[in-house]
DNA sequence: AATTCGGGGTA
DNA sequence: TACCCAGAATT
């Protein structure tokens, strides 16, 4: 068979299949460019079933570009909580403001203008232009590369940028005249429902007759893809600090910096336990040194707390890091009494870690919870007292900033959780705490 | 070209 | 366990 005939067979039969088998998805119910845009951002590296409830809530709270542009950033982040890749949320709102200022609140239809929006790359630009405006632009994602690599038996590594460009040229040629909207979605729908990664359903595939990959028996070995390098392990010590006195019934949380991992999300205070030795994963730390180190890190931030004991273990997997968490229940201490003792323990723990670090890899410079020597030496004065324990306190929200690198700390109760965005792991830990799961932790 | 960005479903 | 998901931004 000729290549031209093979292409035509693909386009015709795939489009026919899609018109019968297309899923009823929330963002497909209206031809609203804003809905298409929001859905495509959410769907980046995220499954349809995961996105659906987020999409519905998001559109309910921010029904228009203007509503999104004018919303508090904190509220947008809260609506993204649990979805991951949080820079998508910040970029989406920034782009909504771009659309308000540059395009009068209407989604632009010009390719360059769409591509210039924050968070919109080659795939998303093509998806918006084709799905929202039916423009004949390719939209090549992981599904499309898998389908095309199999059907046309393309052995190029799909991790390479040059392969995506090649796929875009091919995908563009396949779009039937005037049918970009349906065809591009058909391509992705086939990848999601039939031409799946592990066990493709070739027997029900609408284009199996001329699929070069299947005919060659290569459907399970395509696409060719170099495997990602494994995530690095990190052992971290986490504090659930139970408030006393004016803070009774609350726990101490802090907000992460505006850039980097989990930017601007709230979390429980924690500290990197053992800088990983090259090639070796750092195992769990014994409770006694762990609690001393944890108390020391809190002290360096201006908080006096006594670790009571191990509450639980937890693991949190990112694409490039695996956090193994040792979670310790702690109690806030009265500054006038137990503080000197904790300060002494903290000094010892710090000295030990600082000494250990000299024989290992250098610390990441901007790691927010990493304790570096400068921070240590700056955390104590001659009498072992904090230099500026509490910089500011807001009675209404109980806001205070620790010293250190300017992170914001806050004592919160259960009622505060509905406006602050937490990564799932801390959401679970804090919820468990408020539900009484760690009440019986003791020394 | 390689890394950095979450979190969960699936076999 | 080991992928992989309607990828983009940064280095």
Short mmCIF file of C-alpha atoms (C1' of nucleotides) in Angstrom, two decimals:
data_model
loop_
_atom_site.label_atom_id
_atom_site.label_comp_id
_atom_site.label_asym_id
_atom_site.label_seq_id
_atom_site.Cartn_x
_atom_site.Cartn_y
_atom_site.Cartn_z
CA UNK A 1 0.00 0.00 0.00
CA UNK A 2 1.14 3.52 -0.68
CA UNK A 3 1.90 6.01 2.06
CA UNK A 4 -0.69 8.41 0.69
CA UNK A 5 -3.36 5.74 0.85
CA UNK A 6 -2.25 4.75 4.34
CA UNK A 7 -2.62 8.35 5.51
CA UNK A 8 -6.05 8.71 3.96
CA UNK A 9 -7.21 5.45 5.52
CA UNK A 10 -6.08 6.73 8.88
CA UNK A 11 -7.77 10.12 8.68
CA UNK A 12 -11.09 8.90 7.31
CA UNK A 13 -11.58 5.91 9.59
CA UNK A 14 -10.34 7.66 12.72
CA UNK A 15 -12.70 10.58 12.19
CA UNK A 16 -15.65 8.28 11.58
CA UNK A 17 -14.81 6.31 14.70
CA UNK A 18 -14.58 9.47 16.81
CA UNK A 19 -17.96 10.81 15.73
CA UNK A 20 -19.51 7.64 17.20
CA UNK A 21 -17.25 7.05 20.19
CA UNK A 22 -16.39 10.51 21.47
CA UNK A 23 -16.73 10.91 25.23
CA UNK A 24 -19.09 13.44 26.72
CA UNK A 25 -16.67 15.66 28.65
CA UNK A 26 -17.52 18.91 30.48
CA UNK A 27 -15.32 21.08 28.25
CA UNK A 28 -16.85 19.56 25.13
CA UNK A 29 -20.38 20.70 25.94
CA UNK A 30 -19.85 24.27 24.74
CA UNK A 31 -17.57 25.81 22.15
CA UNK A 32 -16.14 28.23 24.68
CA UNK A 33 -12.47 29.08 24.00
CA UNK A 34 -11.95 29.85 27.70
CA UNK A 35 -13.25 26.41 28.66
CA UNK A 36 -11.01 24.79 26.07
CA UNK A 37 -8.04 26.73 27.34
CA UNK A 38 -8.60 25.90 31.02
CA UNK A 39 -9.16 22.23 30.24
CA UNK A 40 -5.99 21.98 28.14
CA UNK A 41 -3.86 23.50 30.91
CA UNK A 42 -5.35 21.13 33.48
CA UNK A 43 -4.88 18.15 31.17
CA UNK A 44 -1.13 18.70 30.85
CA UNK A 45 0.41 15.50 32.26
CA UNK A 46 -2.91 14.78 33.97
CA UNK A 47 -5.61 12.21 33.22
CA UNK A 48 -9.10 13.12 32.10
CA UNK A 49 -10.78 11.46 35.08
CA UNK A 50 -8.60 13.44 37.47
CA UNK A 51 -9.31 16.74 35.74
CA UNK A 52 -13.11 16.55 35.46
CA UNK A 53 -14.02 17.55 39.05
CA UNK A 54 -11.32 20.22 39.13
CA UNK A 55 -12.54 21.66 35.85
CA UNK A 56 -16.15 21.86 36.99
CA UNK A 57 -15.28 23.56 40.26
CA UNK A 58 -12.82 25.92 38.59
CA UNK A 59 -15.29 27.07 35.94
CA UNK A 60 -17.95 27.43 38.62
CA UNK A 61 -15.70 29.73 40.64
CA UNK A 62 -14.05 31.51 37.69
CA UNK A 63 -16.61 31.39 34.87
CA UNK A 64 -14.89 33.93 32.61
CA UNK A 65 -11.41 35.17 31.72
CA UNK A 66 -12.20 38.35 33.61
CA UNK A 67 -13.28 36.49 36.76
CA UNK A 68 -10.03 34.53 36.71
CA UNK A 69 -7.93 37.63 36.05
CA UNK A 70 -9.49 39.49 38.98
CA UNK A 71 -9.45 36.64 41.52
CA UNK A 72 -6.99 36.59 44.43
CA UNK A 73 -4.04 34.40 43.51
CA UNK A 74 -4.46 32.48 46.75
CA UNK A 75 -7.97 31.48 45.68
CA UNK A 76 -6.76 30.23 42.30
CA UNK A 77 -4.09 28.13 43.99
CA UNK A 78 -6.66 26.69 46.39
CA UNK A 79 -8.75 25.61 43.41
CA UNK A 80 -5.67 23.85 42.03
CA UNK A 81 -4.86 22.09 45.31
CA UNK A 82 -4.08 18.42 44.72
CA UNK A 83 -3.83 18.73 40.94
CA UNK A 84 -0.05 19.22 40.92
CA UNK A 85 2.31 21.28 38.77
CA UNK A 86 1.17 24.42 40.52
CA UNK A 87 3.01 26.80 38.20
CA UNK A 88 0.23 25.93 35.75
CA UNK A 89 -2.23 27.73 38.01
CA UNK A 90 -0.10 30.81 38.40
CA UNK A 91 0.71 30.92 34.69
CA UNK A 92 -2.94 30.47 33.78
CA UNK A 93 -3.99 33.44 35.86
CA UNK A 94 -1.11 35.54 34.54
CA UNK A 95 -2.21 34.63 31.03
CA UNK A 96 -5.81 35.57 31.86
CA UNK A 97 -4.50 39.01 32.77
CA UNK A 98 -2.58 39.06 29.49
CA UNK A 99 -5.82 38.33 27.63
CA UNK A 100 -7.61 41.13 29.51
CA UNK A 101 -4.94 43.72 28.80
CA UNK A 102 -3.86 42.77 25.30
CA UNK A 103 -7.03 41.30 23.79
CA UNK A 104 -9.93 42.92 25.64
CA UNK A 105 -10.79 39.72 27.47
CA UNK A 106 -11.33 37.70 24.29
CA UNK A 107 -9.15 34.68 23.52
CA UNK A 108 -6.91 35.61 20.56
CA UNK A 109 -7.16 33.51 17.40
CA UNK A 110 -3.72 34.40 16.07
CA UNK A 111 -1.15 31.64 16.48
CA UNK A 112 1.63 33.90 17.70
CA UNK A 113 -0.68 35.60 20.20
CA UNK A 114 -1.89 32.27 21.64
CA UNK A 115 1.63 30.90 21.85
CA UNK A 116 2.73 34.04 23.71
CA UNK A 117 0.37 33.30 26.61
CA UNK A 118 2.09 32.05 29.75
CA UNK A 119 1.84 28.31 30.17
CA UNK A 120 0.94 27.76 26.50
CA UNK A 121 3.51 25.75 24.57
CA UNK A 122 3.46 23.99 21.19
CA UNK A 123 0.88 21.38 22.15
CA UNK A 124 -1.54 23.67 23.99
CA UNK A 125 -1.38 26.36 21.30
CA UNK A 126 -2.31 23.79 18.67
CA UNK A 127 -5.05 22.36 20.86
CA UNK A 128 -6.64 25.77 21.50
CA UNK A 129 -6.46 26.87 17.87
CA UNK A 130 -7.87 23.61 16.53
CA UNK A 131 -10.46 22.79 19.19
CA UNK A 132 -11.71 26.29 19.91
CA UNK A 133 -11.39 27.80 16.42
CA UNK A 134 -11.14 24.77 14.13
CA UNK A 135 -7.83 25.97 12.70
CA UNK A 136 -5.78 23.27 10.93
CA UNK A 137 -2.96 23.23 13.48
CA UNK A 138 -1.42 20.01 14.84
CA UNK A 139 -1.74 19.29 18.59
CA UNK A 140 0.88 16.68 19.39
CA UNK A 141 0.87 15.26 22.92
CA UNK A 142 2.00 11.92 24.32
CA UNK A 143 -1.10 10.16 22.97
CA UNK A 144 -0.54 11.43 19.46
CA UNK A 145 3.13 10.47 19.39
CA UNK A 146 2.28 6.97 20.58
CA UNK A 147 -0.47 6.52 17.97
CA UNK A 148 1.57 7.91 15.07
CA UNK A 149 4.74 6.05 16.03
CA UNK A 150 2.79 2.79 15.93
CA UNK A 151 0.62 3.39 12.88
CA UNK A 152 3.51 4.67 10.75
CA UNK A 153 6.17 2.59 12.51
CA UNK A 154 8.38 5.50 13.49
CA UNK A 155 11.40 4.44 15.54
CA UNK A 156 12.50 7.91 16.58
CA UNK A 157 12.86 8.48 20.32
CA UNK A 158 9.79 10.48 21.35
CA UNK A 159 11.76 12.09 24.19
CA UNK A 160 13.74 14.07 21.61
CA UNK A 161 12.51 17.50 20.63
CA UNK A 162 13.24 16.83 16.98
CA UNK A 163 10.81 13.91 17.05
CA UNK A 164 7.98 16.13 18.24
CA UNK A 165 8.64 18.49 15.33
CA UNK A 166 8.57 15.54 12.93
CA UNK A 167 5.30 14.34 14.45
CA UNK A 168 3.78 17.81 14.15
CA UNK A 169 4.53 17.90 10.43
CA UNK A 170 2.93 14.49 9.98
CA UNK A 171 -0.08 15.28 12.17
CA UNK A 172 -0.66 18.48 10.22
CA UNK A 173 -0.80 16.55 6.93
CA UNK A 174 -3.39 14.16 8.32
CA UNK A 175 -6.01 16.77 9.26
CA UNK A 176 -9.02 16.42 6.91
CA UNK A 177 -10.17 19.62 5.23
CA UNK A 178 -12.23 21.69 7.67
CA UNK A 179 -12.21 18.99 10.38
CA UNK A 180 -9.28 20.01 12.60
CA UNK A 181 -11.46 20.32 15.71
CA UNK A 182 -12.80 16.78 15.58
CA UNK A 183 -9.74 15.13 14.08
CA UNK A 184 -7.25 16.37 16.65
CA UNK A 185 -9.49 15.25 19.47
CA UNK A 186 -10.03 11.93 17.68
CA UNK A 187 -6.29 11.34 17.59
CA UNK A 188 -5.98 11.88 21.34
CA UNK A 189 -9.16 9.96 22.06
CA UNK A 190 -7.78 6.93 20.22
CA UNK A 191 -4.59 7.09 22.24
CA UNK A 192 -6.51 7.36 25.50
CA UNK A 193 -9.12 4.66 24.82
CA UNK A 194 -7.70 2.20 22.27
CA UNK A 195 -4.04 2.69 21.44
CA UNK A 196 -3.02 2.58 25.10
CA UNK A 197 0.59 2.35 26.34
CA UNK A 198 0.68 -1.16 27.84
CA UNK A 199 -2.01 -3.27 26.20
CA UNK A 200 -3.42 -1.62 23.08
CA UNK A 201 -6.87 -2.83 21.97
CA UNK A 202 -5.88 -3.50 18.39
CA UNK A 203 -8.88 -5.73 17.71
CA UNK A 204 -11.28 -2.83 18.14
CA UNK A 205 -9.04 -0.19 16.58
CA UNK A 206 -10.62 1.63 13.62
CA UNK A 207 -7.30 1.86 11.78
CA UNK A 208 -5.75 -1.52 12.60
CA UNK A 209 -5.93 -2.79 9.01
CA UNK A 210 -3.16 -0.49 7.82
CA UNK A 211 -1.28 -0.01 11.10
CA UNK A 212 2.37 -0.65 10.23
CA UNK A 213 3.32 -1.16 13.86
CA UNK A 214 0.74 -3.88 14.44
CA UNK A 215 1.46 -5.57 11.09
CA UNK A 216 5.15 -5.69 12.06
CA UNK A 217 4.28 -7.00 15.53
CA UNK A 218 5.78 -3.89 17.05
CA UNK A 219 2.73 -2.49 18.84
CA UNK A 220 4.18 -3.33 22.25
CA UNK A 221 7.68 -2.00 21.53
CA UNK A 222 6.56 1.34 20.18
CA UNK A 223 6.97 4.17 20.81
CA UNK A 224 10.71 4.19 21.46
CA UNK A 225 11.30 6.23 24.57
CA UNK A 226 14.39 6.67 26.75
CA UNK A 227 13.45 6.06 30.35
CA UNK A 228 13.66 8.86 32.87
CA UNK A 229 16.30 8.77 35.53
CA UNK A 230 15.04 7.65 38.94
CA UNK A 231 14.03 10.28 41.53
CA UNK A 232 16.53 11.12 44.26
CA UNK A 233 15.54 10.09 47.79
CA UNK A 234 15.34 12.62 50.60
CA UNK A 235 14.84 11.90 54.28
CA UNK A 236 12.92 14.71 55.98
CA UNK A 237 11.88 15.42 59.55
CA UNK A 238 8.45 16.99 59.91
CA UNK A 239 7.02 18.79 62.94
CA UNK A 240 3.41 18.87 63.97
CA UNK A 241 3.70 21.58 66.60
CA UNK A 242 0.69 21.65 68.89
CA UNK A 243 -0.02 25.16 70.14
CA UNK A 244 -0.39 25.99 73.82
CA UNK A 245 -1.83 28.95 75.63
CA UNK A 246 -3.06 31.47 73.08
CA UNK A 247 -2.40 28.92 70.33
CA UNK A 248 -4.30 26.03 71.93
CA UNK A 249 -6.08 23.93 69.31
CA UNK A 250 -3.84 25.17 66.50
CA UNK A 251 -0.82 23.85 64.65
CA UNK A 252 2.16 25.65 63.17
CA UNK A 253 2.38 25.85 59.38
CA UNK A 254 4.48 27.87 56.97
CA UNK A 255 4.28 29.07 53.37
CA UNK A 256 6.90 28.01 50.83
CA UNK A 257 8.83 30.56 48.74
CA UNK A 258 7.30 32.02 45.57
CA UNK A 259 9.49 29.99 43.23
CA UNK A 260 10.61 26.38 42.93
CA UNK A 261 9.02 23.21 44.23
CA UNK A 262 5.44 23.65 45.50
CA UNK A 263 5.77 27.41 45.16
CA UNK A 264 3.59 29.40 47.59
CA UNK A 265 1.97 26.28 49.00
CA UNK A 266 1.52 25.89 52.76
CA UNK A 267 3.17 23.02 54.62
CA UNK A 268 4.19 21.65 57.99
CA UNK A 269 7.66 22.79 59.05
CA UNK A 270 10.28 20.24 58.09
CA UNK A 271 14.00 19.88 57.63
CA UNK A 272 16.25 17.75 55.44
CA UNK A 273 17.65 15.14 57.79
CA UNK A 274 20.74 13.81 56.13
CA UNK A 275 22.29 15.28 53.03
CA UNK A 276 22.35 12.34 50.63
CA UNK A 277 25.78 10.89 50.10
CA UNK A 278 26.51 10.55 46.42
CA UNK A 279 24.78 7.47 45.07
CA UNK A 280 23.52 6.35 48.44
CA UNK A 281 20.16 6.96 49.93
CA UNK A 282 20.05 8.29 53.44
CA UNK A 283 18.15 5.96 55.71
CA UNK A 284 15.84 6.98 58.52
CA UNK A 285 17.34 8.85 61.43
CA UNK A 286 17.03 7.54 65.00
CA UNK A 287 14.39 9.35 67.02
CA UNK A 288 16.69 11.03 69.49
CA UNK A 289 18.95 12.88 67.03
CA UNK A 290 15.98 13.48 64.77
CA UNK A 291 14.01 15.21 67.49
CA UNK A 292 17.01 17.30 68.51
CA UNK A 293 17.60 18.37 64.92
CA UNK A 294 13.95 19.19 64.41
CA UNK A 295 13.79 21.26 67.59
CA UNK A 296 16.90 23.06 66.46
CA UNK A 297 15.49 23.92 63.06
CA UNK A 298 12.33 25.30 64.66
CA UNK A 299 14.41 27.28 67.11
CA UNK A 300 16.39 28.76 64.22
CA UNK A 301 13.09 30.01 62.81
CA UNK A 302 12.14 31.58 66.12
CA UNK A 303 9.92 28.89 67.60
CA UNK A 304 10.38 26.96 70.82
CA UNK A 305 8.91 23.48 70.61
CA UNK A 306 9.57 20.17 72.34
CA UNK A 307 9.31 16.99 70.25
CA UNK A 308 7.21 14.40 72.10
CA UNK A 309 7.67 11.41 69.83
CA UNK A 310 7.21 9.88 66.41
CA UNK A 311 3.66 10.34 65.14
CA UNK A 312 3.89 8.53 61.80
CA UNK A 313 5.94 7.81 58.70
CA UNK A 314 4.86 9.03 55.29
CA UNK A 315 6.13 9.04 51.72
CA UNK A 316 5.55 11.61 49.01
CA UNK A 317 6.66 10.93 45.44
CA UNK A 318 7.45 13.70 43.00
CA UNK A 319 8.69 13.22 39.44
CA UNK A 320 12.28 13.89 40.49
CA UNK A 321 12.32 13.50 44.30
CA UNK A 322 11.01 11.00 46.82
CA UNK A 323 10.38 12.38 50.27
CA UNK A 324 10.53 9.88 53.14
CA UNK A 325 8.99 11.72 56.04
CA UNK A 326 9.43 11.10 59.77
CA UNK A 327 6.64 13.06 61.43
CA UNK A 328 7.09 14.14 65.05
CA UNK A 329 4.44 15.45 67.36
CA UNK A 330 5.76 18.50 69.20
CA UNK A 331 4.36 20.92 71.74
CA UNK A 332 4.89 24.65 71.82
CA UNK A 333 6.97 25.71 74.80
CA UNK A 334 6.73 28.73 77.04
CA UNK A 335 9.65 30.97 76.14
CA UNK A 336 10.57 31.77 79.74
CA UNK A 337 10.94 28.17 80.93
CA UNK A 338 12.06 25.31 78.72
CA UNK A 339 13.68 27.48 76.10
CA UNK A 340 17.30 27.40 77.31
CA UNK A 341 17.31 23.61 77.43
CA UNK A 342 15.93 23.34 73.90
CA UNK A 343 18.47 25.86 72.70
CA UNK A 344 21.28 23.73 74.06
CA UNK A 345 19.94 20.63 72.35
CA UNK A 346 19.56 22.56 69.14
CA UNK A 347 23.15 23.75 69.20
CA UNK A 348 24.39 20.21 69.63
CA UNK A 349 22.25 18.91 66.78
CA UNK A 350 23.34 21.67 64.48
CA UNK A 351 26.99 21.22 65.23
CA UNK A 352 26.66 17.54 64.47
CA UNK A 353 24.94 18.11 61.14
CA UNK A 354 27.28 20.90 60.11
CA UNK A 355 30.26 18.67 60.78
CA UNK A 356 28.73 15.81 58.86
CA UNK A 357 27.97 18.00 55.88
CA UNK A 358 31.59 18.92 55.35
CA UNK A 359 32.30 15.37 54.25
CA UNK A 360 29.30 15.15 51.94
CA UNK A 361 27.89 16.94 48.94
CA UNK A 362 27.31 20.69 49.23
CA UNK A 363 23.78 21.70 50.14
CA UNK A 364 21.33 23.03 47.59
CA UNK A 365 21.60 26.78 47.83
CA UNK A 366 17.94 27.73 47.79
CA UNK A 367 16.40 24.81 49.64
CA UNK A 368 14.01 26.61 51.96
CA UNK A 369 14.16 24.24 54.89
CA UNK A 370 17.83 23.39 54.58
CA UNK A 371 19.87 24.51 57.51
CA UNK A 372 23.08 26.13 56.41
CA UNK A 373 25.92 27.38 58.51
CA UNK A 374 25.07 31.03 57.98
CA UNK A 375 21.59 30.42 59.25
CA UNK A 376 22.87 28.58 62.28
CA UNK A 377 25.39 31.17 63.34
CA UNK A 378 22.84 33.89 62.78
CA UNK A 379 20.20 32.17 64.82
CA UNK A 380 21.67 32.59 68.26
CA UNK A 381 23.18 35.42 70.16
CA UNK A 382 25.74 35.07 72.93
CA UNK A 383 23.17 34.10 75.54
CA UNK A 384 21.53 31.49 73.32
CA UNK A 385 18.41 33.58 72.85
CA UNK A 386 16.68 34.15 69.52
CA UNK A 387 17.74 37.36 67.84
CA UNK A 388 14.24 38.13 66.66
CA UNK A 389 11.94 35.37 67.67
CA UNK A 390 8.71 36.83 66.40
CA UNK A 391 8.90 39.61 63.89
CA UNK A 392 5.23 40.42 63.66
CA UNK A 393 1.96 39.13 64.98
CA UNK A 394 -1.53 39.74 63.64
CA UNK A 395 -4.19 38.95 66.25
CA UNK A 396 -6.89 38.45 63.63
CA UNK A 397 -5.18 35.72 61.63
CA UNK A 398 -2.42 34.89 64.06
CA UNK A 399 0.14 35.63 61.39
CA UNK A 400 3.79 35.74 62.24
CA UNK A 401 6.95 35.49 60.27
CA UNK A 402 9.83 33.43 61.46
CA UNK A 403 13.26 34.90 61.17
CA UNK A 404 15.48 32.85 58.89
CA UNK A 405 14.91 33.54 55.21
CA UNK A 406 11.66 35.41 55.62
CA UNK A 407 9.22 32.53 55.42
CA UNK A 408 5.75 33.18 56.73
CA UNK A 409 4.59 31.06 59.67
CA UNK A 410 1.05 30.84 60.98
CA UNK A 411 -0.86 29.09 63.76
CA UNK A 412 -3.96 27.60 62.18
CA UNK A 413 -7.09 25.75 63.27
CA UNK A 414 -9.23 23.40 61.15
CA UNK A 415 -11.33 26.34 59.95
CA UNK A 416 -8.30 27.96 58.29
CA UNK A 417 -7.67 25.06 55.92
CA UNK A 418 -10.37 26.05 53.43
CA UNK A 419 -8.50 29.10 52.21
CA UNK A 420 -4.91 27.88 52.29
CA UNK A 421 -3.50 25.53 49.63
CA UNK A 422 -1.52 22.52 50.85
CA UNK A 423 0.24 19.73 48.94
CA UNK A 424 -1.70 16.50 49.41
CA UNK A 425 0.80 14.96 51.79
CA UNK A 426 0.49 17.80 54.29
CA UNK A 427 -3.25 18.00 53.77
CA UNK A 428 -3.48 14.39 54.92
CA UNK A 429 -1.11 14.81 57.85
CA UNK A 430 -2.82 17.93 59.17
CA UNK A 431 -6.29 16.49 58.70
CA UNK A 432 -5.23 13.38 60.58
CA UNK A 433 -3.87 15.52 63.37
CA UNK A 434 -7.06 17.56 63.72
CA UNK A 435 -9.04 14.30 63.64
CA UNK A 436 -7.10 13.17 66.69
CA UNK A 437 -4.98 10.52 65.01
CA UNK A 438 -1.80 11.45 66.88
CA UNK A 439 -3.30 12.18 70.30
CA UNK A 440 -1.53 9.29 72.04
CA UNK A 441 1.98 10.11 70.88
CA UNK A 442 4.36 10.45 73.80
CA UNK A 443 7.99 10.09 74.67
"C1'" DA B 1 19.56 18.91 25.36
"C1'" DA B 2 18.75 18.17 30.11
"C1'" DT B 3 16.24 19.43 34.47
"C1'" DT B 4 12.66 20.97 37.03
"C1'" DC B 5 8.22 21.16 37.96
"C1'" DG B 6 2.70 16.72 41.27
"C1'" DG B 7 0.00 13.36 41.81
"C1'" DG B 8 -2.34 9.37 40.77
"C1'" DG B 9 -4.01 5.47 37.69
"C1'" DT B 10 -2.65 1.14 35.73
"C1'" DA B 11 -0.61 -3.49 34.34
"C1'" DT C 1 7.26 -2.07 41.03
"C1'" DA C 2 7.47 0.71 36.53
"C1'" DC C 3 5.46 3.27 33.50
"C1'" DC C 4 2.82 7.32 31.85
"C1'" DC C 5 -0.49 10.83 31.64
"C1'" DA C 6 -4.27 16.15 26.17
"C1'" DG C 7 3.69 19.50 28.63
"C1'" DA C 8 5.94 24.04 29.74
"C1'" DA C 9 9.58 26.73 31.65
"C1'" DT C 10 14.10 27.03 32.85
"C1'" DT C 11 18.99 26.24 32.53
#
